[in-house]
PDB file of C-alpha atoms in Angstrom:
ATOM      1  CA  UNK Q   1     109.460 111.704 133.279  1.00  0.00           C
ATOM      2  CA  UNK Q   2     109.831 108.240 134.335  1.00  0.00           C
ATOM      3  CA  UNK Q   3     112.471 107.164 132.173  1.00  0.00           C
ATOM      4  CA  UNK Q   4     112.505 103.160 132.353  1.00  0.00           C
ATOM      5  CA  UNK Q   5     114.303 100.260 129.844  1.00  0.00           C
ATOM      6  CA  UNK Q   6     111.050  98.772 128.795  1.00  0.00           C
ATOM      7  CA  UNK Q   7     107.291  99.486 129.048  1.00  0.00           C
ATOM      8  CA  UNK Q   8     104.083  97.086 129.041  1.00  0.00           C
ATOM      9  CA  UNK Q   9     100.971  97.429 126.520  1.00  0.00           C
ATOM     10  CA  UNK Q  10      99.633  99.666 129.880  1.00  0.00           C
ATOM     11  CA  UNK Q  11     102.642 101.830 129.464  1.00  0.00           C
ATOM     12  CA  UNK Q  12     101.715 102.459 125.575  1.00  0.00           C
ATOM     13  CA  UNK Q  13      98.647 102.708 125.644  1.00  0.00           C
ATOM     14  CA  UNK Q  14      99.582 105.953 127.904  1.00  0.00           C
ATOM     15  CA  UNK Q  15     101.559 106.962 125.672  1.00  0.00           C
ATOM     16  CA  UNK Q  16      98.879 107.106 123.019  1.00  0.00           C
ATOM     17  CA  UNK Q  17      96.623 109.361 125.599  1.00  0.00           C
ATOM     18  CA  UNK Q  18      99.570 111.539 126.172  1.00  0.00           C
ATOM     19  CA  UNK Q  19      99.397 110.663 129.930  1.00  0.00           C
ATOM     20  CA  UNK Q  20     102.963 108.605 130.071  1.00  0.00           C
ATOM     21  CA  UNK Q  21     105.484 111.499 128.824  1.00  0.00           C
ATOM     22  CA  UNK Q  22     102.885 114.534 128.604  1.00  0.00           C
ATOM     23  CA  UNK Q  23     100.365 115.818 126.447  1.00  0.00           C
ATOM     24  CA  UNK Q  24     103.077 117.909 124.610  1.00  0.00           C
ATOM     25  CA  UNK Q  25     104.692 114.913 123.314  1.00  0.00           C
ATOM     26  CA  UNK Q  26     104.221 112.877 121.063  1.00  0.00           C
ATOM     27  CA  UNK Q  27     102.346 109.866 121.055  1.00  0.00           C
ATOM     28  CA  UNK Q  28     101.267 106.070 119.980  1.00  0.00           C
ATOM     29  CA  UNK Q  29      98.488 105.029 117.686  1.00  0.00           C
ATOM     30  CA  UNK Q  30      95.817 104.132 119.812  1.00  0.00           C
ATOM     31  CA  UNK Q  31      93.562 101.123 120.031  1.00  0.00           C
ATOM     32  CA  UNK Q  32      93.580  98.707 116.493  1.00  0.00           C
ATOM     33  CA  UNK Q  33      96.369 101.154 114.715  1.00  0.00           C
ATOM     34  CA  UNK Q  34      99.259 100.340 117.987  1.00  0.00           C
ATOM     35  CA  UNK Q  35     101.275  98.057 116.417  1.00  0.00           C
ATOM     36  CA  UNK Q  36     103.324  97.117 119.577  1.00  0.00           C
ATOM     37  CA  UNK Q  37     102.341  95.216 122.713  1.00  0.00           C
ATOM     38  CA  UNK Q  38     105.568  96.036 124.892  1.00  0.00           C
ATOM     39  CA  UNK Q  39     108.471  97.125 124.412  1.00  0.00           C
ATOM     40  CA  UNK Q  40     111.113  94.740 126.162  1.00  0.00           C
ATOM     41  CA  UNK Q  41     114.417  96.673 125.330  1.00  0.00           C
ATOM     42  CA  UNK Q  42     115.018 100.470 124.946  1.00  0.00           C
ATOM     43  CA  UNK Q  43     118.757 102.289 125.958  1.00  0.00           C
ATOM     44  CA  UNK Q  44     120.329 104.909 124.569  1.00  0.00           C
ATOM     45  CA  UNK Q  45     124.114 103.490 123.852  1.00  0.00           C
ATOM     46  CA  UNK Q  46     123.689  99.934 122.787  1.00  0.00           C
ATOM     47  CA  UNK Q  47     122.708  98.371 119.422  1.00  0.00           C
ATOM     48  CA  UNK Q  48     124.617  98.208 116.204  1.00  0.00           C
ATOM     49  CA  UNK Q  49     125.464 101.231 116.082  1.00  0.00           C
ATOM     50  CA  UNK Q  50     125.931 102.365 119.775  1.00  0.00           C
ATOM     51  CA  UNK Q  51     123.697 105.223 119.947  1.00  0.00           C
ATOM     52  CA  UNK Q  52     120.573 103.528 121.463  1.00  0.00           C
ATOM     53  CA  UNK Q  53     118.233  99.870 120.289  1.00  0.00           C
ATOM     54  CA  UNK Q  54     114.806  99.282 120.669  1.00  0.00           C
ATOM     55  CA  UNK Q  55     113.273  95.260 120.841  1.00  0.00           C
ATOM     56  CA  UNK Q  56     109.586  95.428 120.839  1.00  0.00           C
ATOM     57  CA  UNK Q  57     107.268  92.656 120.895  1.00  0.00           C
ATOM     58  CA  UNK Q  58     103.529  92.814 119.255  1.00  0.00           C
ATOM     59  CA  UNK Q  59     101.821  89.436 119.954  1.00  0.00           C
ATOM     60  CA  UNK Q  60      99.881  87.598 116.992  1.00  0.00           C
ATOM     61  CA  UNK Q  61      96.256  86.098 116.994  1.00  0.00           C
ATOM     62  CA  UNK Q  62      93.944  84.998 113.968  1.00  0.00           C
ATOM     63  CA  UNK Q  63      91.415  87.194 115.652  1.00  0.00           C
ATOM     64  CA  UNK Q  64      93.541  89.955 114.383  1.00  0.00           C
ATOM     65  CA  UNK Q  65      91.448  92.945 112.597  1.00  0.00           C
ATOM     66  CA  UNK Q  66      93.611  92.824 109.900  1.00  0.00           C
ATOM     67  CA  UNK Q  67      94.004  89.231 108.904  1.00  0.00           C
ATOM     68  CA  UNK Q  68      89.849  89.489 108.298  1.00  0.00           C
ATOM     69  CA  UNK Q  69      90.255  91.511 105.426  1.00  0.00           C
ATOM     70  CA  UNK Q  70      93.997  91.288 103.822  1.00  0.00           C
ATOM     71  CA  UNK Q  71      93.029  88.809 101.844  1.00  0.00           C
ATOM     72  CA  UNK Q  72      89.568  86.907 102.067  1.00  0.00           C
ATOM     73  CA  UNK Q  73      90.562  83.349 102.397  1.00  0.00           C
ATOM     74  CA  UNK Q  74      94.510  84.154 102.585  1.00  0.00           C
ATOM     75  CA  UNK Q  75      95.093  86.098 105.643  1.00  0.00           C
ATOM     76  CA  UNK Q  76      98.406  87.801 106.341  1.00  0.00           C
ATOM     77  CA  UNK Q  77      99.534  90.800 108.157  1.00  0.00           C
ATOM     78  CA  UNK Q  78      99.918  93.716 105.968  1.00  0.00           C
ATOM     79  CA  UNK Q  79     103.620  94.968 105.166  1.00  0.00           C
ATOM     80  CA  UNK Q  80     102.754  98.286 105.671  1.00  0.00           C
ATOM     81  CA  UNK Q  81     101.586  97.658 109.266  1.00  0.00           C
ATOM     82  CA  UNK Q  82     104.917  95.839 110.219  1.00  0.00           C
ATOM     83  CA  UNK Q  83     106.811  98.878 108.624  1.00  0.00           C
ATOM     84  CA  UNK Q  84     104.323 101.664 110.494  1.00  0.00           C
ATOM     85  CA  UNK Q  85     105.155  99.358 113.850  1.00  0.00           C
ATOM     86  CA  UNK Q  86     108.577 100.131 113.009  1.00  0.00           C
ATOM     87  CA  UNK Q  87     107.889 104.188 112.831  1.00  0.00           C
ATOM     88  CA  UNK Q  88     106.045 103.887 116.123  1.00  0.00           C
ATOM     89  CA  UNK Q  89     108.921 102.816 118.090  1.00  0.00           C
ATOM     90  CA  UNK Q  90     111.305 105.026 116.244  1.00  0.00           C
ATOM     91  CA  UNK Q  91     108.979 108.063 117.512  1.00  0.00           C
ATOM     92  CA  UNK Q  92     108.826 106.261 120.690  1.00  0.00           C
ATOM     93  CA  UNK Q  93     112.437 106.360 121.059  1.00  0.00           C
ATOM     94  CA  UNK Q  94     112.430 109.946 120.513  1.00  0.00           C
ATOM     95  CA  UNK Q  95     109.527 111.100 123.466  1.00  0.00           C
ATOM     96  CA  UNK Q  96     111.737 108.585 125.355  1.00  0.00           C
ATOM     97  CA  UNK Q  97     114.531 110.714 125.423  1.00  0.00           C
ATOM     98  CA  UNK Q  98     112.886 113.935 126.014  1.00  0.00           C
ATOM     99  CA  UNK Q  99     111.200 115.231 122.600  1.00  0.00           C
ATOM    100  CA  UNK Q 100     108.404 117.250 122.515  1.00  0.00           C
ATOM    101  CA  UNK Q 101     106.228 118.106 119.933  1.00  0.00           C
ATOM    102  CA  UNK Q 102     104.062 115.595 117.291  1.00  0.00           C
ATOM    103  CA  UNK Q 103     105.641 112.772 115.453  1.00  0.00           C
ATOM    104  CA  UNK Q 104     105.429 111.681 111.862  1.00  0.00           C
ATOM    105  CA  UNK Q 105     106.874 109.255 110.165  1.00  0.00           C
ATOM    106  CA  UNK Q 106     109.103 110.813 107.374  1.00  0.00           C
ATOM    107  CA  UNK Q 107     110.198 108.176 105.192  1.00  0.00           C
ATOM    108  CA  UNK Q 108     112.504 105.053 104.865  1.00  0.00           C
ATOM    109  CA  UNK Q 109     115.335 104.575 102.649  1.00  0.00           C
ATOM    110  CA  UNK Q 110     115.470 100.858 101.726  1.00  0.00           C
ATOM    111  CA  UNK Q 111     112.169  98.263 102.847  1.00  0.00           C
ATOM    112  CA  UNK Q 112     112.152  94.472 101.809  1.00  0.00           C
ATOM    113  CA  UNK Q 113     110.140  92.036 102.989  1.00  0.00           C
ATOM    114  CA  UNK Q 114     111.324  88.285 102.772  1.00  0.00           C
ATOM    115  CA  UNK Q 115     108.104  86.555 104.236  1.00  0.00           C
ATOM    116  CA  UNK Q 116     104.880  86.662 105.702  1.00  0.00           C
ATOM    117  CA  UNK Q 117     103.202  87.092 109.147  1.00  0.00           C
ATOM    118  CA  UNK Q 118     100.629  84.854 109.369  1.00  0.00           C
ATOM    119  CA  UNK Q 119      97.987  83.918 112.457  1.00  0.00           C
ATOM    120  CA  UNK Q 120      99.600  80.502 113.283  1.00  0.00           C
ATOM    121  CA  UNK Q 121     102.589  83.116 114.586  1.00  0.00           C
ATOM    122  CA  UNK Q 122     102.243  83.767 118.350  1.00  0.00           C
ATOM    123  CA  UNK Q 123     104.551  87.089 118.221  1.00  0.00           C
ATOM    124  CA  UNK Q 124     107.089  88.929 115.976  1.00  0.00           C
ATOM    125  CA  UNK Q 125     109.565  90.875 117.826  1.00  0.00           C
ATOM    126  CA  UNK Q 126     110.944  94.066 116.145  1.00  0.00           C
ATOM    127  CA  UNK Q 127     114.992  95.330 116.399  1.00  0.00           C
ATOM    128  CA  UNK Q 128     115.664  99.138 115.735  1.00  0.00           C
ATOM    129  CA  UNK Q 129     119.109 100.360 116.077  1.00  0.00           C
ATOM    130  CA  UNK Q 130     119.726 103.905 115.907  1.00  0.00           C
ATOM    131  CA  UNK Q 131     121.786 105.683 113.511  1.00  0.00           C
ATOM    132  CA  UNK Q 132     121.227 109.359 114.314  1.00  0.00           C
ATOM    133  CA  UNK Q 133     119.536 112.064 115.897  1.00  0.00           C
ATOM    134  CA  UNK Q 134     119.473 115.553 114.534  1.00  0.00           C
ATOM    135  CA  UNK Q 135     117.721 119.043 116.417  1.00  0.00           C
ATOM    136  CA  UNK Q 136     117.005 121.730 113.604  1.00  0.00           C
ATOM    137  CA  UNK Q 137     115.200 124.581 115.406  1.00  0.00           C
ATOM    138  CA  UNK Q 138     112.273 122.638 116.894  1.00  0.00           C
ATOM    139  CA  UNK Q 139     112.118 119.675 114.728  1.00  0.00           C
ATOM    140  CA  UNK Q 140     114.270 116.567 116.393  1.00  0.00           C
ATOM    141  CA  UNK Q 141     114.705 114.148 113.285  1.00  0.00           C
ATOM    142  CA  UNK Q 142     115.842 110.461 113.701  1.00  0.00           C
ATOM    143  CA  UNK Q 143     117.325 107.689 111.565  1.00  0.00           C
ATOM    144  CA  UNK Q 144     117.706 104.097 112.159  1.00  0.00           C
ATOM    145  CA  UNK Q 145     117.357 100.519 110.913  1.00  0.00           C
ATOM    146  CA  UNK Q 146     115.066  97.504 111.924  1.00  0.00           C
ATOM    147  CA  UNK Q 147     114.012  94.541 111.401  1.00  0.00           C
ATOM    148  CA  UNK Q 148     110.545  92.451 112.063  1.00  0.00           C
ATOM    149  CA  UNK Q 149     111.065  89.057 113.250  1.00  0.00           C
ATOM    150  CA  UNK Q 150     108.502  85.728 113.694  1.00  0.00           C
ATOM    151  CA  UNK Q 151     108.293  83.351 116.609  1.00  0.00           C
ATOM    152  CA  UNK Q 152     110.741  81.117 115.207  1.00  0.00           C
ATOM    153  CA  UNK Q 153     113.190  83.742 114.601  1.00  0.00           C
ATOM    154  CA  UNK Q 154     112.669  84.105 110.784  1.00  0.00           C
ATOM    155  CA  UNK Q 155     113.382  87.830 109.435  1.00  0.00           C
ATOM    156  CA  UNK Q 156     110.163  89.331 107.942  1.00  0.00           C
ATOM    157  CA  UNK Q 157     111.053  92.599 106.929  1.00  0.00           C
ATOM    158  CA  UNK Q 158     114.203  94.841 107.018  1.00  0.00           C
ATOM    159  CA  UNK Q 159     114.344  98.699 106.649  1.00  0.00           C
ATOM    160  CA  UNK Q 160     117.102 101.257 106.365  1.00  0.00           C
ATOM    161  CA  UNK Q 161     116.726 104.569 107.142  1.00  0.00           C
ATOM    162  CA  UNK Q 162     113.575 104.525 108.986  1.00  0.00           C
ATOM    163  CA  UNK Q 163     112.982 108.320 109.635  1.00  0.00           C
ATOM    164  CA  UNK Q 164     110.769 109.890 112.426  1.00  0.00           C
ATOM    165  CA  UNK Q 165     110.368 113.675 113.037  1.00  0.00           C
ATOM    166  CA  UNK Q 166     109.178 115.550 116.228  1.00  0.00           C
ATOM    167  CA  UNK Q 167     107.578 118.650 115.365  1.00  0.00           C
ATOM    168  CA  UNK Q 168     106.717 122.035 117.855  1.00  0.00           C
ATOM    169  CA  UNK Q 169     105.157 123.631 115.112  1.00  0.00           C
ATOM    170  CA  UNK Q 170     102.393 121.152 113.883  1.00  0.00           C
ATOM    171  CA  UNK Q 171      98.901 122.315 114.367  1.00  0.00           C
ATOM    172  CA  UNK Q 172      95.487 120.727 112.834  1.00  0.00           C
ATOM    173  CA  UNK Q 173      93.610 123.024 111.272  1.00  0.00           C
ATOM    174  CA  UNK Q 174      90.232 120.504 111.211  1.00  0.00           C
ATOM    175  CA  UNK Q 175      90.054 120.962 107.697  1.00  0.00           C
ATOM    176  CA  UNK Q 176      89.660 125.659 106.782  1.00  0.00           C
ATOM    177  CA  UNK Q 177      93.129 125.982 105.589  1.00  0.00           C
ATOM    178  CA  UNK Q 178      95.535 123.445 104.241  1.00  0.00           C
ATOM    179  CA  UNK Q 179      98.095 126.083 103.647  1.00  0.00           C
ATOM    180  CA  UNK Q 180      98.130 126.074 107.220  1.00  0.00           C
ATOM    181  CA  UNK Q 181      99.723 122.952 108.072  1.00  0.00           C
ATOM    182  CA  UNK Q 182     103.728 123.428 108.687  1.00  0.00           C
ATOM    183  CA  UNK Q 183     104.627 119.985 107.446  1.00  0.00           C
TER     184      UNK Q 183
END
């Protein structure tokens, strides 16, 4: 695995397609659900808790799909998409450190929305601080704190105890038997 300290949009798309770190690793969403354009810094020893940090960005413009449906005549980025962007980045970190399996968001302890992301913003910046990682019998689980700032350095979202897991035993049963889903 070629572990770098920054990743381009093309790298992140390769992650979503399973070609960056391999097909048996966590994958980022693709196309419009990818809420990150680049990771400008990723490490496993920095950050507030000295366990790792990630700084990533998403370019904002009026053509983004969500501005045309949320809300009609009052465009704003849904807060849940900013939260999902943080989960995406935390999941990427698990794969970046060598974790295998399929990724799933597991929860968040506390989240606050203190503003809005509008079409006139040009960029948002995610800052994630890794708190703890546990490896439990093929399940890799991580906790992190994060925030999202606009290009004018205003903090819009705060999240504490973001949780993401990588699971080796997840299968998709194509609707045959939901009881077969191990998560």
